[in-house]
């Protein structure tokens, strides 16, 4: 299994500002995923981050709004840029198991934008 | 220490029968529990939830049972269908913090 931590666990931000969320894994992993869970909705995949290459974004998500860094095999950051109240959500990172049969999720970062 | 445990990595069930997925937790502060289903290459989909004030919640073919004294919850799917083949995650949170603690998932395989 993999143990994943995220920082911050929660934050309240003003519109127009940016917040960077950190994700740390206790083992080296190739692929890391960033999800968003808006109130009352299921998890939505934002992007897939592979170490050493640009992140791959899902439809509806763009790099200018959600820049991602993946400097090594145990760490990634997601920035929510120029925030608006619509960005209020829970953001989660996850990694695939070594056999690709399941995913492990971080505890999430709860973001409220005023 | 894992606070949410799904001890069965996989489960195989005959189509039409009942599938029972189990989840145990250790933190007595957890008061909200969720089940998610995940297909390969897709994000998890919310299935059903239960708060600690209830011991059962039902939604169509899906029923979640919560046994607070045993710190155990289970998801029942009946009847099981081929489209139910997926990985199922149990998650828990404590209070308004809503920080989710996830289980490792159980891969459910429905046999025709």
mmCIF file of C-alpha atoms in Angstrom:
data_model
loop_
_atom_site.group_PDB
_atom_site.id
_atom_site.type_symbol
_atom_site.label_atom_id
_atom_site.label_comp_id
_atom_site.label_asym_id
_atom_site.label_seq_id
_atom_site.Cartn_x
_atom_site.Cartn_y
_atom_site.Cartn_z
ATOM 1 C CA UNK A 1 0.000 0.000 0.000
ATOM 2 C CA UNK A 2 0.977 3.649 -0.268
ATOM 3 C CA UNK A 3 0.610 6.356 2.343
ATOM 4 C CA UNK A 4 -0.273 9.744 0.919
ATOM 5 C CA UNK A 5 -0.286 13.075 2.705
ATOM 6 C CA UNK A 6 -1.592 16.396 1.507
ATOM 7 C CA UNK A 7 -0.969 19.953 2.626
ATOM 8 C CA UNK A 8 -2.870 21.995 3.523
ATOM 9 C CA UNK A 9 -5.776 19.905 4.781
ATOM 10 C CA UNK A 10 -8.077 22.887 4.388
ATOM 11 C CA UNK A 11 -7.923 26.565 3.529
ATOM 12 C CA UNK A 12 -10.124 29.592 3.072
ATOM 13 C CA UNK A 13 -8.971 31.898 0.296
ATOM 14 C CA UNK A 14 -9.995 35.159 -1.301
ATOM 15 C CA UNK A 15 -11.072 35.240 -4.921
ATOM 16 C CA UNK A 16 -8.329 36.131 -7.364
ATOM 17 C CA UNK A 17 -5.598 34.503 -5.301
ATOM 18 C CA UNK A 18 -3.848 31.177 -5.915
ATOM 19 C CA UNK A 19 -3.280 28.166 -3.698
ATOM 20 C CA UNK A 20 -0.715 25.402 -4.127
ATOM 21 C CA UNK A 21 -1.595 21.974 -2.763
ATOM 22 C CA UNK A 22 1.182 19.530 -2.009
ATOM 23 C CA UNK A 23 0.984 15.754 -2.268
ATOM 24 C CA UNK A 24 3.631 13.493 -0.754
ATOM 25 C CA UNK A 25 3.789 9.709 -1.198
ATOM 26 C CA UNK A 26 5.847 7.357 0.939
ATOM 27 C CA UNK A 27 7.047 5.355 -2.052
ATOM 28 C CA UNK A 28 8.131 6.038 -5.595
ATOM 29 C CA UNK A 29 5.299 5.995 -8.080
ATOM 30 C CA UNK A 30 5.169 6.680 -11.776
ATOM 31 C CA UNK A 31 1.707 8.125 -12.101
ATOM 32 C CA UNK A 32 -0.038 10.527 -9.788
ATOM 33 C CA UNK A 33 -3.559 11.789 -10.260
ATOM 34 C CA UNK A 34 -5.314 14.948 -9.156
ATOM 35 C CA UNK A 35 -9.077 14.917 -8.547
ATOM 36 C CA UNK A 36 -11.684 17.456 -7.596
ATOM 37 C CA UNK A 37 -14.864 16.762 -5.685
ATOM 38 C CA UNK A 38 -17.317 19.617 -5.803
ATOM 39 C CA UNK A 39 -20.110 19.673 -3.243
ATOM 40 C CA UNK A 40 -22.620 16.929 -3.872
ATOM 41 C CA UNK A 41 -20.732 15.511 -6.847
ATOM 42 C CA UNK A 42 -18.455 12.597 -7.572
ATOM 43 C CA UNK A 43 -14.736 12.816 -7.909
ATOM 44 C CA UNK A 44 -13.640 14.336 -11.212
ATOM 45 C CA UNK A 45 -10.198 13.699 -12.630
ATOM 46 C CA UNK A 46 -8.322 16.940 -13.291
ATOM 47 C CA UNK A 47 -5.042 15.619 -14.651
ATOM 48 C CA UNK A 48 -2.515 12.829 -14.617
ATOM 49 C CA UNK A 49 1.030 13.740 -13.635
ATOM 50 C CA UNK A 50 3.992 11.629 -14.693
ATOM 51 C CA UNK A 51 7.451 12.422 -13.445
ATOM 52 C CA UNK A 52 9.594 14.034 -16.111
ATOM 53 C CA UNK A 53 6.808 14.975 -18.483
ATOM 54 C CA UNK A 54 4.007 17.488 -18.767
ATOM 55 C CA UNK A 55 0.773 16.649 -17.012
ATOM 56 C CA UNK A 56 -2.127 15.382 -19.094
ATOM 57 C CA UNK A 57 -5.321 17.341 -18.483
ATOM 58 C CA UNK A 58 -8.875 16.081 -18.793
ATOM 59 C CA UNK A 59 -11.489 17.886 -20.813
ATOM 60 C CA UNK A 60 -12.548 21.069 -19.088
ATOM 61 C CA UNK A 61 -9.284 21.566 -17.223
ATOM 62 C CA UNK A 62 -6.347 23.656 -18.481
ATOM 63 C CA UNK A 63 -2.770 24.135 -17.391
ATOM 64 C CA UNK A 64 -3.121 27.890 -16.900
ATOM 65 C CA UNK A 65 -5.821 27.333 -14.298
ATOM 66 C CA UNK A 66 -4.381 24.209 -12.665
ATOM 67 C CA UNK A 67 -0.605 24.103 -13.154
ATOM 68 C CA UNK A 68 0.949 20.901 -11.857
ATOM 69 C CA UNK A 69 4.514 20.117 -10.919
ATOM 70 C CA UNK A 70 6.018 16.647 -10.598
ATOM 71 C CA UNK A 71 9.665 17.171 -9.636
ATOM 72 C CA UNK A 72 10.304 13.597 -8.470
ATOM 73 C CA UNK A 73 8.679 10.203 -8.000
ATOM 74 C CA UNK A 74 7.265 10.918 -4.535
ATOM 75 C CA UNK A 75 5.937 14.459 -4.785
ATOM 76 C CA UNK A 76 3.549 16.608 -6.782
ATOM 77 C CA UNK A 77 1.832 19.970 -6.465
ATOM 78 C CA UNK A 78 -1.410 21.289 -7.885
ATOM 79 C CA UNK A 79 -1.994 25.036 -8.018
ATOM 80 C CA UNK A 80 -5.492 26.449 -8.226
ATOM 81 C CA UNK A 81 -4.937 29.817 -9.913
ATOM 82 C CA UNK A 82 -6.986 32.998 -9.894
ATOM 83 C CA UNK A 83 -9.574 31.361 -7.697
ATOM 84 C CA UNK A 84 -13.289 32.013 -7.777
ATOM 85 C CA UNK A 85 -16.030 30.687 -5.481
ATOM 86 C CA UNK A 86 -16.720 27.985 -8.084
ATOM 87 C CA UNK A 87 -13.335 26.485 -7.222
ATOM 88 C CA UNK A 88 -14.554 25.698 -3.711
ATOM 89 C CA UNK A 89 -14.090 21.973 -3.600
ATOM 90 C CA UNK A 90 -12.129 19.084 -2.149
ATOM 91 C CA UNK A 91 -8.950 18.347 -4.068
ATOM 92 C CA UNK A 92 -7.415 14.897 -3.817
ATOM 93 C CA UNK A 93 -4.280 13.317 -5.129
ATOM 94 C CA UNK A 94 -3.965 9.610 -5.689
ATOM 95 C CA UNK A 95 -1.516 7.030 -6.988
ATOM 96 C CA UNK A 96 -1.912 3.705 -8.670
ATOM 97 C CA UNK A 97 -0.868 0.507 -6.966
ATOM 98 C CA UNK A 98 2.250 -1.119 -8.332
ATOM 99 C CA UNK A 99 0.140 -3.718 -10.163
ATOM 100 C CA UNK A 100 -2.303 -1.097 -11.400
ATOM 101 C CA UNK A 101 -5.258 -2.854 -9.817
ATOM 102 C CA UNK A 102 -6.304 -0.160 -7.414
ATOM 103 C CA UNK A 103 -5.632 3.421 -6.392
ATOM 104 C CA UNK A 104 -4.670 4.983 -3.106
ATOM 105 C CA UNK A 105 -6.072 8.358 -2.207
ATOM 106 C CA UNK A 106 -4.768 11.189 -0.115
ATOM 107 C CA UNK A 107 -6.997 12.674 2.578
ATOM 108 C CA UNK A 108 -7.934 15.640 0.424
ATOM 109 C CA UNK A 109 -7.613 19.402 0.699
ATOM 110 C CA UNK A 110 -10.824 21.251 1.438
ATOM 111 C CA UNK A 111 -10.814 24.635 -0.245
ATOM 112 C CA UNK A 112 -13.313 27.417 0.317
ATOM 113 C CA UNK A 113 -13.079 30.511 -1.866
ATOM 114 C CA UNK A 114 -14.870 33.622 -0.674
ATOM 115 C CA UNK B 1 -1.681 2.623 10.833
ATOM 116 C CA UNK B 2 -4.582 2.265 8.442
ATOM 117 C CA UNK B 3 -7.707 3.767 9.917
ATOM 118 C CA UNK B 4 -9.939 2.362 7.189
ATOM 119 C CA UNK B 5 -9.368 -1.206 6.100
ATOM 120 C CA UNK B 6 -10.773 -3.242 3.280
ATOM 121 C CA UNK B 7 -9.243 -6.614 3.961
ATOM 122 C CA UNK B 8 -10.350 -8.342 0.782
ATOM 123 C CA UNK B 9 -8.345 -7.167 -2.236
ATOM 124 C CA UNK B 10 -10.735 -9.000 -4.540
ATOM 125 C CA UNK B 11 -14.086 -10.753 -4.542
ATOM 126 C CA UNK B 12 -15.704 -12.941 -7.176
ATOM 127 C CA UNK B 13 -19.504 -13.346 -7.259
ATOM 128 C CA UNK B 14 -21.910 -15.092 -9.605
ATOM 129 C CA UNK B 15 -24.235 -12.841 -11.586
ATOM 130 C CA UNK B 16 -27.596 -12.541 -9.884
ATOM 131 C CA UNK B 17 -26.228 -13.341 -6.436
ATOM 132 C CA UNK B 18 -25.530 -10.934 -3.602
ATOM 133 C CA UNK B 19 -22.165 -9.160 -3.387
ATOM 134 C CA UNK B 20 -21.031 -8.141 0.082
ATOM 135 C CA UNK B 21 -18.088 -5.784 0.421
ATOM 136 C CA UNK B 22 -16.685 -5.140 3.865
ATOM 137 C CA UNK B 23 -14.916 -2.228 5.492
ATOM 138 C CA UNK B 24 -13.528 -1.855 9.020
ATOM 139 C CA UNK B 25 -12.384 1.314 10.732
ATOM 140 C CA UNK B 26 -10.498 2.085 13.903
ATOM 141 C CA UNK B 27 -11.257 5.745 14.595
ATOM 142 C CA UNK B 28 -14.375 6.076 16.755
ATOM 143 C CA UNK B 29 -14.622 9.734 15.732
ATOM 144 C CA UNK B 30 -15.662 8.806 12.200
ATOM 145 C CA UNK B 31 -19.296 9.679 11.708
ATOM 146 C CA UNK B 32 -19.782 9.684 7.958
ATOM 147 C CA UNK B 33 -19.011 6.863 5.570
ATOM 148 C CA UNK B 34 -19.042 6.661 1.788
ATOM 149 C CA UNK B 35 -18.712 3.993 -0.873
ATOM 150 C CA UNK B 36 -17.240 4.722 -4.297
ATOM 151 C CA UNK B 37 -17.024 2.586 -7.411
ATOM 152 C CA UNK B 38 -14.175 2.902 -9.857
ATOM 153 C CA UNK B 39 -13.801 1.550 -13.369
ATOM 154 C CA UNK B 40 -10.355 1.335 -15.012
ATOM 155 C CA UNK B 41 -9.103 4.645 -16.419
ATOM 156 C CA UNK B 42 -11.966 6.576 -14.821
ATOM 157 C CA UNK B 43 -12.341 8.536 -11.626
ATOM 158 C CA UNK B 44 -14.261 7.036 -8.721
ATOM 159 C CA UNK B 45 -18.033 7.453 -8.736
ATOM 160 C CA UNK B 46 -19.957 8.061 -5.553
ATOM 161 C CA UNK B 47 -22.353 5.211 -4.777
ATOM 162 C CA UNK B 48 -23.924 5.583 -1.392
ATOM 163 C CA UNK B 49 -23.208 7.056 2.019
ATOM 164 C CA UNK B 50 -24.332 6.659 5.607
ATOM 165 C CA UNK B 51 -24.038 8.796 8.698
ATOM 166 C CA UNK B 52 -23.455 7.378 12.126
ATOM 167 C CA UNK B 53 -26.960 8.211 13.282
ATOM 168 C CA UNK B 54 -28.277 5.452 11.010
ATOM 169 C CA UNK B 55 -27.457 1.786 10.732
ATOM 170 C CA UNK B 56 -28.789 1.216 7.242
ATOM 171 C CA UNK B 57 -29.166 3.167 4.039
ATOM 172 C CA UNK B 58 -30.661 1.788 0.867
ATOM 173 C CA UNK B 59 -30.574 3.008 -2.729
ATOM 174 C CA UNK B 60 -31.905 0.637 -5.335
ATOM 175 C CA UNK B 61 -29.718 -2.450 -5.504
ATOM 176 C CA UNK B 62 -27.223 -0.954 -3.061
ATOM 177 C CA UNK B 63 -27.540 -1.096 0.708
ATOM 178 C CA UNK B 64 -24.964 -0.006 3.236
ATOM 179 C CA UNK B 65 -25.044 -1.342 6.786
ATOM 180 C CA UNK B 66 -23.193 0.288 9.663
ATOM 181 C CA UNK B 67 -22.334 -1.507 12.906
ATOM 182 C CA UNK B 68 -20.851 1.182 15.131
ATOM 183 C CA UNK B 69 -20.045 -1.102 18.032
ATOM 184 C CA UNK B 70 -18.001 -3.328 15.739
ATOM 185 C CA UNK B 71 -16.667 -0.378 13.720
ATOM 186 C CA UNK B 72 -17.710 -2.200 10.611
ATOM 187 C CA UNK B 73 -19.694 -1.325 7.532
ATOM 188 C CA UNK B 74 -20.667 -3.347 4.534
ATOM 189 C CA UNK B 75 -22.034 -2.696 1.086
ATOM 190 C CA UNK B 76 -24.569 -5.149 -0.288
ATOM 191 C CA UNK B 77 -25.328 -5.313 -3.990
ATOM 192 C CA UNK B 78 -28.266 -7.444 -4.974
ATOM 193 C CA UNK B 79 -28.725 -8.762 -7.524
ATOM 194 C CA UNK B 80 -25.169 -8.453 -8.821
ATOM 195 C CA UNK B 81 -24.817 -7.497 -12.463
ATOM 196 C CA UNK B 82 -21.850 -7.650 -14.869
ATOM 197 C CA UNK B 83 -21.610 -3.861 -14.858
ATOM 198 C CA UNK B 84 -20.909 -3.998 -11.137
ATOM 199 C CA UNK B 85 -17.438 -5.366 -11.852
ATOM 200 C CA UNK B 86 -15.195 -2.590 -10.590
ATOM 201 C CA UNK B 87 -13.031 -1.563 -7.663
ATOM 202 C CA UNK B 88 -15.024 -0.408 -4.626
ATOM 203 C CA UNK B 89 -13.600 2.053 -2.133
ATOM 204 C CA UNK B 90 -14.795 2.726 1.381
ATOM 205 C CA UNK B 91 -14.039 6.171 2.844
ATOM 206 C CA UNK B 92 -14.722 7.773 6.216
ATOM 207 C CA UNK B 93 -14.643 11.215 7.735
ATOM 208 C CA UNK B 94 -14.935 12.735 11.194
ATOM 209 C CA UNK B 95 -17.155 15.723 11.690
ATOM 210 C CA UNK B 96 -17.200 18.842 9.623
ATOM 211 C CA UNK B 97 -13.516 18.533 8.788
ATOM 212 C CA UNK B 98 -14.582 16.256 5.987
ATOM 213 C CA UNK B 99 -11.058 14.997 5.499
ATOM 214 C CA UNK B 100 -11.626 11.628 3.931
ATOM 215 C CA UNK B 101 -9.701 8.548 4.950
ATOM 216 C CA UNK B 102 -9.775 5.928 2.228
ATOM 217 C CA UNK B 103 -9.643 2.161 2.244
ATOM 218 C CA UNK B 104 -7.416 0.336 -0.213
ATOM 219 C CA UNK B 105 -10.308 -0.897 -2.330
ATOM 220 C CA UNK B 106 -11.822 -4.270 -3.187
ATOM 221 C CA UNK B 107 -11.947 -5.484 -6.765
ATOM 222 C CA UNK B 108 -15.334 -7.041 -7.448
ATOM 223 C CA UNK B 109 -15.639 -9.478 -10.327
ATOM 224 C CA UNK B 110 -19.100 -10.568 -11.418
ATOM 225 C CA UNK B 111 -19.045 -13.896 -13.217
ATOM 226 C CA UNK B 112 -21.674 -14.622 -15.893
#
